[in-house]
Short mmCIF file of C-alpha atoms in Angstrom, two decimals:
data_model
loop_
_atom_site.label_atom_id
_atom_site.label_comp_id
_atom_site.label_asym_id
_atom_site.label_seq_id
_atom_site.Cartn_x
_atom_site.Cartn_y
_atom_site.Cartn_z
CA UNK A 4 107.08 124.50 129.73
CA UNK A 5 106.03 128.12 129.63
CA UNK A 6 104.28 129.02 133.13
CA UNK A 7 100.39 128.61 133.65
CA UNK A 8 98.49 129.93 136.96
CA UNK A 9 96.67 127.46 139.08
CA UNK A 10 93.72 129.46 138.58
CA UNK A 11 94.25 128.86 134.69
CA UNK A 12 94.85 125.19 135.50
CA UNK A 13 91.81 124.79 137.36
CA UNK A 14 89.68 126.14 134.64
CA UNK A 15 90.74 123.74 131.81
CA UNK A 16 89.51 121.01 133.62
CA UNK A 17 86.54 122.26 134.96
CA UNK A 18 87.54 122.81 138.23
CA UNK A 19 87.99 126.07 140.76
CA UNK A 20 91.43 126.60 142.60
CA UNK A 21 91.90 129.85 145.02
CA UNK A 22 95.87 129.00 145.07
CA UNK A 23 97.81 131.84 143.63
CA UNK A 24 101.25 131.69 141.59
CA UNK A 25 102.42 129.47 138.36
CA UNK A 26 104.23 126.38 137.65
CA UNK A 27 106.15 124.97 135.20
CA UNK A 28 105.92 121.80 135.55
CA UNK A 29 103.64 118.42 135.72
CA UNK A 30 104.75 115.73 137.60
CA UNK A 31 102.51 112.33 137.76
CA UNK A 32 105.28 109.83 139.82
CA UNK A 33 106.00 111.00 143.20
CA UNK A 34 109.78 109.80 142.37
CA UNK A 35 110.20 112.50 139.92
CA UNK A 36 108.31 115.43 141.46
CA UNK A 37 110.43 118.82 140.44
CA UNK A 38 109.70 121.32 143.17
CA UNK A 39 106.97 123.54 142.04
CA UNK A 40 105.09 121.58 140.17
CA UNK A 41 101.90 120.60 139.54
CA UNK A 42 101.36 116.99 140.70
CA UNK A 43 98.46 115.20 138.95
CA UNK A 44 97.38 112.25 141.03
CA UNK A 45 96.62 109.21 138.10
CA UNK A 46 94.39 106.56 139.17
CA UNK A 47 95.23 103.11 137.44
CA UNK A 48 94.21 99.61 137.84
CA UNK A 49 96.66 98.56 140.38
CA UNK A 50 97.54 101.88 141.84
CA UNK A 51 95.42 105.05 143.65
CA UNK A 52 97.60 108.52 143.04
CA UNK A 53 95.26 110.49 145.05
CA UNK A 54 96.70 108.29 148.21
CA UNK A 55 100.53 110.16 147.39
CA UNK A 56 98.67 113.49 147.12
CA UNK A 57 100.00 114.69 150.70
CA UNK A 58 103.70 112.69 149.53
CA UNK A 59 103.81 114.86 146.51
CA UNK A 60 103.21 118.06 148.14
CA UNK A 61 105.75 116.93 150.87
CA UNK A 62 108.24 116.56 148.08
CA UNK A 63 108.04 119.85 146.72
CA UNK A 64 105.07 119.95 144.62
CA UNK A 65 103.18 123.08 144.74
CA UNK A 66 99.63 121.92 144.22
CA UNK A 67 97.38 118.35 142.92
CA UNK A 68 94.47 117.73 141.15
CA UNK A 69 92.89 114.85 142.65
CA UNK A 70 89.46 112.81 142.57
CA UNK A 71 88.57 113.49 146.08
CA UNK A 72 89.01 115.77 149.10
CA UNK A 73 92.81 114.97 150.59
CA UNK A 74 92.84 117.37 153.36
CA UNK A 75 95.19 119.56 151.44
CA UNK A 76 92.90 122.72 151.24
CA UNK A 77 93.93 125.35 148.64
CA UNK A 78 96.96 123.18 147.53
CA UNK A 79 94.20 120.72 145.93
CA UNK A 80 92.15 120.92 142.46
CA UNK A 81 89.42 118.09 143.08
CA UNK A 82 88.49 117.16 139.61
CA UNK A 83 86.20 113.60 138.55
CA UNK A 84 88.62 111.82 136.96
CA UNK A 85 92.07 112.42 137.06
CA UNK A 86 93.37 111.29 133.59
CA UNK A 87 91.14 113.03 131.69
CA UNK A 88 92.12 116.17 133.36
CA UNK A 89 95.86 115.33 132.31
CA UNK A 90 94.69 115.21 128.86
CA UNK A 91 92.00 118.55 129.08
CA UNK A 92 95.43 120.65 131.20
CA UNK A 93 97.71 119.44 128.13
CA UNK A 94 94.89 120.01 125.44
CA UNK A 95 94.53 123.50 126.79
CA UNK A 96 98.72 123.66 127.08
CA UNK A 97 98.84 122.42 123.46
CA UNK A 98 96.21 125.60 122.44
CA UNK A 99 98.92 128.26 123.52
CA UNK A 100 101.49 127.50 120.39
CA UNK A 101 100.37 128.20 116.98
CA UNK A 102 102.84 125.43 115.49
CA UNK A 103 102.70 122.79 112.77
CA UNK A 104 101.68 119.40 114.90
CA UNK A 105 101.85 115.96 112.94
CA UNK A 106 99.77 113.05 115.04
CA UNK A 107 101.18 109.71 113.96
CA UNK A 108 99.54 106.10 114.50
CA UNK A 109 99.24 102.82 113.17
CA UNK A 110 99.75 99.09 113.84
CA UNK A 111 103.33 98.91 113.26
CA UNK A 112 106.05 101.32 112.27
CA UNK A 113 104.68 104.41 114.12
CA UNK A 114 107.46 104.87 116.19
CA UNK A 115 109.62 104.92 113.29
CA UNK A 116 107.92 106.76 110.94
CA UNK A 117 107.60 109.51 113.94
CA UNK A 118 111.14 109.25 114.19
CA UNK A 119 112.23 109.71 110.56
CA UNK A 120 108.98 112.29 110.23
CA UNK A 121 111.24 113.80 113.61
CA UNK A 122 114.26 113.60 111.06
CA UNK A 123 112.56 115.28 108.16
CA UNK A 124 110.67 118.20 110.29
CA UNK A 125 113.97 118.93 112.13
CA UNK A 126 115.66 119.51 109.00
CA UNK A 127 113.54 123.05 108.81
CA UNK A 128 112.07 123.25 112.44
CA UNK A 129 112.58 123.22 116.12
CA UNK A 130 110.94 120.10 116.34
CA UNK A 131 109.29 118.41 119.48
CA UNK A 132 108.65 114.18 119.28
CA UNK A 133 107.82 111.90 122.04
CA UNK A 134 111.02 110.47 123.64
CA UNK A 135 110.90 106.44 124.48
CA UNK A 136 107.44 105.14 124.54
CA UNK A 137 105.67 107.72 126.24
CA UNK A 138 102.86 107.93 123.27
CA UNK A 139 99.75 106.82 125.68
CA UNK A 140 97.11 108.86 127.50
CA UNK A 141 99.62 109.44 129.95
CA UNK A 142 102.83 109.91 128.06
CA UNK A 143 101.22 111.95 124.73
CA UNK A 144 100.49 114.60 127.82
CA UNK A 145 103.68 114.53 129.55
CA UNK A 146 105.07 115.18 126.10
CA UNK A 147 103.07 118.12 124.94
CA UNK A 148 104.14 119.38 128.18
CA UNK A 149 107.58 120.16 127.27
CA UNK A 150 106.60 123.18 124.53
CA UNK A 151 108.46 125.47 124.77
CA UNK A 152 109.01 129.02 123.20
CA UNK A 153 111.78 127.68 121.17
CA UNK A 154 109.62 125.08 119.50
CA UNK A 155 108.06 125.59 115.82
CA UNK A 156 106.80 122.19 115.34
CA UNK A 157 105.54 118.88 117.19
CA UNK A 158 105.26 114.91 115.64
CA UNK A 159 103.18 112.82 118.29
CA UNK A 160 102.79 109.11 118.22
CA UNK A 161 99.29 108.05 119.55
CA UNK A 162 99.59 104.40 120.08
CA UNK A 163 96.15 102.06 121.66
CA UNK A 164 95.07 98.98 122.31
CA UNK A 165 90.78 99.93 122.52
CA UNK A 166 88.79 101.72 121.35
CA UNK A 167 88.45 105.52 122.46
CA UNK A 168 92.29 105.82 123.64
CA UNK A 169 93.53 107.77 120.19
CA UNK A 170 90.44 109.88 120.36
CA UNK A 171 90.87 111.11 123.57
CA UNK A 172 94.64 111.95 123.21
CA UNK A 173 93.69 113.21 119.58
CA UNK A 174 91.92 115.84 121.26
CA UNK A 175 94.64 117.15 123.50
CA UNK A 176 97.16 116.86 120.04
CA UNK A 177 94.97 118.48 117.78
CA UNK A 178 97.13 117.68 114.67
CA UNK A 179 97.19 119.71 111.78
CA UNK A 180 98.39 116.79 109.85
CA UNK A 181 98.33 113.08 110.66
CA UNK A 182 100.11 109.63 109.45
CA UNK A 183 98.31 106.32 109.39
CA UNK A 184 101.51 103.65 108.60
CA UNK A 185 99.14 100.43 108.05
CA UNK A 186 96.43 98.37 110.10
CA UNK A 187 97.54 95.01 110.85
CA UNK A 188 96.32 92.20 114.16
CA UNK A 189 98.23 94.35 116.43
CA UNK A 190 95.90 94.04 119.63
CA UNK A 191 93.14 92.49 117.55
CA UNK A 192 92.29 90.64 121.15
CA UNK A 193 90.62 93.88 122.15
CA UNK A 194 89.04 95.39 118.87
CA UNK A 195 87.46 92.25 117.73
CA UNK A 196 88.94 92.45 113.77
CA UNK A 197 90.85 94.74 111.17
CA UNK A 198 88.05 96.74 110.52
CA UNK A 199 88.35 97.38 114.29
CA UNK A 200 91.49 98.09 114.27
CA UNK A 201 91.29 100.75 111.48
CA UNK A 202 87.58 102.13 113.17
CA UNK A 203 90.25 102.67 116.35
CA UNK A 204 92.89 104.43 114.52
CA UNK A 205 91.11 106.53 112.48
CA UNK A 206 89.81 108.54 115.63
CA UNK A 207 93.02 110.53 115.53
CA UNK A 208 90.41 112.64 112.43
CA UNK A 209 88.23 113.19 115.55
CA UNK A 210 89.83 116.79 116.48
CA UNK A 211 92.01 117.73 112.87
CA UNK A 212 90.23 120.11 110.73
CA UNK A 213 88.01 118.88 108.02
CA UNK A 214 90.80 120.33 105.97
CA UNK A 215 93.93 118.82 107.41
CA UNK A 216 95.16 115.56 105.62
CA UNK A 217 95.49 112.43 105.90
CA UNK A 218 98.81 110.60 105.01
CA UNK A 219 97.67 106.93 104.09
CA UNK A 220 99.86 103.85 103.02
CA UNK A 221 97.75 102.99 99.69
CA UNK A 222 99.29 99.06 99.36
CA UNK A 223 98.04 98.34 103.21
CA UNK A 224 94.52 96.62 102.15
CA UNK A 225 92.79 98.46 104.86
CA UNK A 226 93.49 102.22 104.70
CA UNK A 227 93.42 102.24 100.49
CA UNK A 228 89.13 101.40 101.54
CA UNK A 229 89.86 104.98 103.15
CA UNK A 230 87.18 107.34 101.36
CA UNK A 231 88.50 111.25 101.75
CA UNK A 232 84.89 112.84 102.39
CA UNK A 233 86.39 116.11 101.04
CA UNK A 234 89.48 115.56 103.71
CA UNK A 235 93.01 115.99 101.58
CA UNK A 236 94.37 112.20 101.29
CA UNK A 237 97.67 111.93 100.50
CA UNK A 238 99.06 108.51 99.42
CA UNK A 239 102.17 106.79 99.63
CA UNK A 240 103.40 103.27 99.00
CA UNK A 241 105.66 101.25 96.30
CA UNK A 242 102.71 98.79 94.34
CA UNK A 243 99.98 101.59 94.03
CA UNK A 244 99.11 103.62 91.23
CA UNK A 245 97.54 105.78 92.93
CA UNK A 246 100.16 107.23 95.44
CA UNK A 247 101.09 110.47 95.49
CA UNK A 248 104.89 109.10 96.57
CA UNK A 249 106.14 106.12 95.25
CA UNK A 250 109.02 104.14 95.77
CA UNK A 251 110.84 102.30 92.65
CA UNK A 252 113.83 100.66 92.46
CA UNK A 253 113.98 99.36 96.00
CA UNK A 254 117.48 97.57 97.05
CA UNK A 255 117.85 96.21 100.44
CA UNK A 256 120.78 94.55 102.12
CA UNK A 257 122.91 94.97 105.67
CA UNK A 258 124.15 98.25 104.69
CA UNK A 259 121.02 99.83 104.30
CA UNK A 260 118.02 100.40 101.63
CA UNK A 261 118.46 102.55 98.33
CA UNK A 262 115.69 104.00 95.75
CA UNK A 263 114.06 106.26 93.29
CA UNK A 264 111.17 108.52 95.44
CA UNK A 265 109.16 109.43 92.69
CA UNK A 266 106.38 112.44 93.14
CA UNK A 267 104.50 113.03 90.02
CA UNK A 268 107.04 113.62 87.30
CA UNK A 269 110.34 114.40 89.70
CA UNK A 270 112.15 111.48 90.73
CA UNK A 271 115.17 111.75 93.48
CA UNK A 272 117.64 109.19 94.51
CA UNK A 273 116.90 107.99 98.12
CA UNK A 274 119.42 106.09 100.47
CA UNK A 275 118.69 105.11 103.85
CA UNK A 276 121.10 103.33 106.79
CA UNK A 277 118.36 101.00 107.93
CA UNK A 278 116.99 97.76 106.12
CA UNK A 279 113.78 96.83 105.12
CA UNK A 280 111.32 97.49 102.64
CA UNK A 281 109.25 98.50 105.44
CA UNK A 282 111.67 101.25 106.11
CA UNK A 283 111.33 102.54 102.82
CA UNK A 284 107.65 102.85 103.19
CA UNK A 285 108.38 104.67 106.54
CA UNK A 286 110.78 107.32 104.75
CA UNK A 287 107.82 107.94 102.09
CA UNK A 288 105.40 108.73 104.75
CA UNK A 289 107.90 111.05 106.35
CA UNK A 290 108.94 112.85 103.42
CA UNK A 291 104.94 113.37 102.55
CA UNK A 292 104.66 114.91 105.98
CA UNK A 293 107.97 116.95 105.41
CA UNK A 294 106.41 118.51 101.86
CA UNK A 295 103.29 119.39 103.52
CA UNK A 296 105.09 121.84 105.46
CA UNK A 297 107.86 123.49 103.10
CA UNK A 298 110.64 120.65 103.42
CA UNK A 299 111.57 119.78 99.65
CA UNK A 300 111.83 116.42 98.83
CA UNK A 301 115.95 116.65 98.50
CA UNK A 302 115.93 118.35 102.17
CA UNK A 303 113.71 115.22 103.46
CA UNK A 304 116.10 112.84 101.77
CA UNK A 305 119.31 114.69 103.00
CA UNK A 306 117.77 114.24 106.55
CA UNK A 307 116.68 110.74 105.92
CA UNK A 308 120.63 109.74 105.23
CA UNK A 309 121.37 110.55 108.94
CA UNK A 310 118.58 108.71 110.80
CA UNK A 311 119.74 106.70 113.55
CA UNK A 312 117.32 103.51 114.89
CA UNK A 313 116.11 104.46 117.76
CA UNK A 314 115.91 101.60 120.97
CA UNK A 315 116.20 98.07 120.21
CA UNK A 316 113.81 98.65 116.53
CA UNK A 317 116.69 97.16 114.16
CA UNK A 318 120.01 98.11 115.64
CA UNK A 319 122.46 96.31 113.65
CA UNK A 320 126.05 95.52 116.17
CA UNK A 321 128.95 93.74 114.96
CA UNK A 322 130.61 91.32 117.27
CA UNK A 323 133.16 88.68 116.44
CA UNK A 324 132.55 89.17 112.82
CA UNK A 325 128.87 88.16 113.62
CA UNK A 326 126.24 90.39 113.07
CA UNK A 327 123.13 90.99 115.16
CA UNK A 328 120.02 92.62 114.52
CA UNK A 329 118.54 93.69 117.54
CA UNK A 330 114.52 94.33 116.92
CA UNK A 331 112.74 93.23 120.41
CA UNK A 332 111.13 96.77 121.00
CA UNK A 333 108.46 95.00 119.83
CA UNK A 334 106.67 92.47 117.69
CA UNK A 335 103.65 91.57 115.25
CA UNK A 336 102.61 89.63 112.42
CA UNK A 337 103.46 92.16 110.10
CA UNK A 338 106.73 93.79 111.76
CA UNK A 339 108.14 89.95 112.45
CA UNK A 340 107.30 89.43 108.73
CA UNK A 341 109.37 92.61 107.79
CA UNK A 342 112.10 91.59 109.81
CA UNK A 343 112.38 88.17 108.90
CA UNK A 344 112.70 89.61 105.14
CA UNK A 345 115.48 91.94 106.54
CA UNK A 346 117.76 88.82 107.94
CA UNK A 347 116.88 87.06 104.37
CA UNK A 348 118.43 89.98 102.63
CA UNK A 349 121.65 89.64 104.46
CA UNK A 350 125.12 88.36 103.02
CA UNK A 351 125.80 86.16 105.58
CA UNK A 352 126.91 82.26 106.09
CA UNK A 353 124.08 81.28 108.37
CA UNK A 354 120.96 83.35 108.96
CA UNK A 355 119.72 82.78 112.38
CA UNK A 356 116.55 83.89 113.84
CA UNK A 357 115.56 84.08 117.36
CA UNK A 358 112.13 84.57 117.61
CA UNK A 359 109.50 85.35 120.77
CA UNK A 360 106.23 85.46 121.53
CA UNK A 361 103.99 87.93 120.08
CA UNK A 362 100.86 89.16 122.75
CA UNK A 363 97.75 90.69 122.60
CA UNK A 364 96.81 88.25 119.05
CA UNK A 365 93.92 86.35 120.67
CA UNK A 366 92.53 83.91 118.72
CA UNK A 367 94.34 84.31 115.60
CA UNK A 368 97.75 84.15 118.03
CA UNK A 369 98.34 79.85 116.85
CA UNK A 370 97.99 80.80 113.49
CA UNK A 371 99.85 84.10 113.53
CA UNK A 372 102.98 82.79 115.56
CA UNK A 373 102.81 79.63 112.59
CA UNK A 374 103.03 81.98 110.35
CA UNK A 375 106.22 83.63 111.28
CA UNK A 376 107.78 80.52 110.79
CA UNK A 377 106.77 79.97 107.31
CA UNK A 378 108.08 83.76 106.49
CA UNK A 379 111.13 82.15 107.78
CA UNK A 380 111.47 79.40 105.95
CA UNK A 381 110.21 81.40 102.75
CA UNK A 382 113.42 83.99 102.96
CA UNK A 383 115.60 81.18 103.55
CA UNK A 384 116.83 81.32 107.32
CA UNK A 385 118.99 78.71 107.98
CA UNK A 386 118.24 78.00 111.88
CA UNK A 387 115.16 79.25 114.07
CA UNK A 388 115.18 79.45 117.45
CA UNK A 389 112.30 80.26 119.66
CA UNK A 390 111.06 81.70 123.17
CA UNK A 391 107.83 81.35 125.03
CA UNK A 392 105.15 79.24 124.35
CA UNK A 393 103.07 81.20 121.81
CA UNK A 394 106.36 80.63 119.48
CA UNK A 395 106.63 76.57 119.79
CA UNK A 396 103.97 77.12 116.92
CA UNK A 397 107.04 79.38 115.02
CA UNK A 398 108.76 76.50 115.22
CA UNK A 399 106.39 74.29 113.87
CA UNK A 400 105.90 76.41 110.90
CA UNK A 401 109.23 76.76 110.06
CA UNK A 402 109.76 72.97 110.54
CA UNK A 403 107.00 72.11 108.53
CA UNK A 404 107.99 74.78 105.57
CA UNK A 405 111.66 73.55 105.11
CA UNK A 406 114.16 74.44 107.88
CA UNK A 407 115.35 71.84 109.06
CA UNK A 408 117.47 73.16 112.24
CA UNK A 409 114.65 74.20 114.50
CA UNK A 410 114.72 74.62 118.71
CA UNK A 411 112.16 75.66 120.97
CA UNK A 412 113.47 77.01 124.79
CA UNK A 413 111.04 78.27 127.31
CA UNK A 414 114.31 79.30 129.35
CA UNK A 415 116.58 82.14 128.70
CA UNK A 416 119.79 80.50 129.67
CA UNK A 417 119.33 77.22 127.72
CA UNK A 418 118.88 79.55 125.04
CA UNK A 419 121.56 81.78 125.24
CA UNK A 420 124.00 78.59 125.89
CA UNK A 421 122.78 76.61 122.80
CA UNK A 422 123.20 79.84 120.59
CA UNK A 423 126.39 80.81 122.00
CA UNK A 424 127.42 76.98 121.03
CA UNK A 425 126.26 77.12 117.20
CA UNK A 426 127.22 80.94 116.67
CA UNK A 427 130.67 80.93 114.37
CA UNK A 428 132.38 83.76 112.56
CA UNK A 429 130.05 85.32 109.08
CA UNK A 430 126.72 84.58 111.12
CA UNK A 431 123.24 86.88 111.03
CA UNK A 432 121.29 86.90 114.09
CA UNK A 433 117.98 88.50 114.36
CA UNK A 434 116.54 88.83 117.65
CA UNK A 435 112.33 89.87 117.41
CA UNK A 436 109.42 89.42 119.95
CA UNK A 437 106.90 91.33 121.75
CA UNK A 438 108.44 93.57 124.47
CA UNK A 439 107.19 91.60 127.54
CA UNK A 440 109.72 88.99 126.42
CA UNK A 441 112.60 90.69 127.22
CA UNK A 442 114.86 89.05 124.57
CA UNK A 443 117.47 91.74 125.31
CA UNK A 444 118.59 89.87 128.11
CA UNK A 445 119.78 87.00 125.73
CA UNK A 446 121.13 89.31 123.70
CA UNK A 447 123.06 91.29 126.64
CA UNK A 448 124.53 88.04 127.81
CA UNK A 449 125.41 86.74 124.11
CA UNK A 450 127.42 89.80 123.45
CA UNK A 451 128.96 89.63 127.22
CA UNK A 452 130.07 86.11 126.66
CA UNK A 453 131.24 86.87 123.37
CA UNK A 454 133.63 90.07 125.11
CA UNK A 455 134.96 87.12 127.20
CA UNK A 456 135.51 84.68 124.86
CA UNK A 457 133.01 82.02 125.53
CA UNK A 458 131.96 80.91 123.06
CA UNK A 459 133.67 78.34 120.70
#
């Protein structure tokens, strides 16, 4: 972070200070204060910042802004609200670098496609992403944060679950270029519907220029009803005529996806060391991106060869001559769907599936955890097991649609034992739910027993 006054702080959100000196950092946990800094006291649901104010200060911080008087005289910027002065500070912050910034959002993929955009963009630029999951109202600010001099571009996942969220971190982002990957149910509990869902996303427009495009997945059903209203749309997908990049020639297995990227008349051969045809779509939207600003289509591809998974989003291990899939980052209809595709596509003796519960659904949850099941059963998955309660109905779709080994556990270690008990040598094992469920822990003591020898 390059150093701002206090004074200059106080003024981009609205506020006076009478503190002199800079800082170069912005802390908002009193565990990870960096002496100097400017501590911004958050006020959440189950928590009061502004009650650590004097804490922070004790442990090195320079200065707060807070919602209310805390004694702390000229160390203090009193603001309203707290968390919209995180995002007005890093909205000014983001106004000091004259950089190419690509915003990135949608139901599922986003963190991928920000990390193979990352990929692409690095392959030219200096190139800032958000690390982890820190793409909220607190962790899009944290992230714009760390510009620095040596940066020359920025890709920033906005990620919601109302309405209003994107267009208030949209503002601090100010994207010169954004991504929308597809709109699926993905919190559809708090927007009501689809149309919701894509009213919600396409706030990240809110603060672009009328001029800066839009990067749209034309075979989603949603954003292809996208009209441009004399904003550049650019289109990407593998069934549309329309797009702008197309995928043709799509093979998908263990070892990774290959296939033709086709722009206009060019075509390029494409090869990828993840799975999925959802992948591929992720690749398109990054190498779109990457074009926009100077990355050729051969550079985006080279890049694209070396992407890594990031997390627990489709890690393939090896263990035993069994191998697992680990995708519990997180789960939907759609990205369960895509994944359940991936473990069909394997060359393997049995094709296992753990699956967990999927949040957030609300009342299309029974019919959306049923349906899981029958993409099961439709790609041919020899067993299904599943966690939670929400997924008993995964089970009943995938008994009802033709697998005939089906289990349903609502504890981890009854699990864990009855897999470790069927798992033999040539097995696929996909592991996918919502993050709540925490189905790394199976997988953690699978692979642990399987380092000892426990298993049969």
């Amino acid at each position: 972070m390059i150093p701002l006054t206090f004074k200059e702080a106080a003024e981009a959100v609205h506020s006076v200070s009478e503190l002199e000196g800079t800082f170069e950092n912005v802390c908002t946990d009193t565990r990870k204060i960096i002496k100097g800094c400017l501590f911004i006291c958050i006020k959440g649901e189950n928590f009061d910042g502004n009650e650590f104010a004097a804490k922070a200060i004790e442990g090195g911080a320079a200065a707060v802004i807070c919602e209310r008087d805390t004694g702390l005289k000229e160390k203090q910027i009193i603001v309203e609200n707290s968390r919209t002065a995180l995002l007005e500070l890093a909205g000014y912050y983001r106004s000091l670098f004259n950089i190419p910034v690509i915003g990135i959002t949608g139901s599922v993929g986003k963190t991928t496609t920000k990390e193979m955009t990352h990929a692409v963009m690095s392959a030219k630029f200096n190139t800032l992403k958000n690390e982890g999951n820190l793409n909220n109202e607190i962790g899009v600010p944290l992230t714009l944060f760390r510009l620095d001099k040596s940066h020359e571009a920025a890709v920033i996942e906005m990620g919601m679950s109302g309405f209003g969220e994107i267009s208030r971190m949209t503002a601090a982002v100010r994207p010169d270029a954004a991504i929308i990957s597809n709109i699926g149910v993905s919190h559809i509990e708090k927007l009501g519907s689809r149309e919701g869902i894509l009213k919600a996303k396409l706030e990240i427009l809110e603060s672009m220029k009328a001029d800066s495009p839009l990067i749209l997945n034309a075979d989603n059903d949603m954003l292809k009803t996208v009209e441009a209203n004399g904003r550049p749309l650019i289109w990407y997908g593998i069934e549309n005529e329309i797009c702008e990049y197309k995928a043709k020639d799509v093979v998908s297995d263990e070892n990774g996806s290959d296939f033709i990227l086709k722009n206009g008349e060019k075509e390029f051969k494409a090869k990828l060391p993840c799975s999925g045809i959802h992948n591929v779509y992720n690749a398109l939207a990054a190498a779109a991106a990457g074009k926009l600003f100077g990355i050729s289509e051969d550079e985006a591809l080279e890049a694209l060869k070396k992407y890594v998974p990031s997390g627990m989003r489709q890690r393939i291990t090896k263990k035993n001559d069994i191998t697992f899939i680990e995708d519990c980052y997180n789960a939907s209809p759609d990205s369960q769907a895509a994944a359940m595709a991936v473990l069909g596509s394997m060359n393997a003796k049995r094709k296992i599936a753990v699956a967990g519960d999927m949040l957030e659904l609300g009342c299309v949850s029974e019919k959306a955890h049923y349906d899981v099941g029958v993409r099961a059963a439709e790609n041919k998955i020899d067993i299904m097991l599943t966690y939670g309660e929400r997924a008993k109905e995964t089970a009943r779709g995938a008994k009802e649609n033709g697998i005939e080994n089906v289990m349903s556990f609502t504890d981890k270690a009854e699990l864990t034992a009855k897999l470790l008990e069927m798992l033999s040598q040539g097995d696929a094992v996909l592991f996918k739910a919502s993050r709540a469920m925490k189905l790394e822990d199976i997988i953690y003591s699978v692979y642990e027993s399987l380092e000892n020898g426990e298993n049969k």
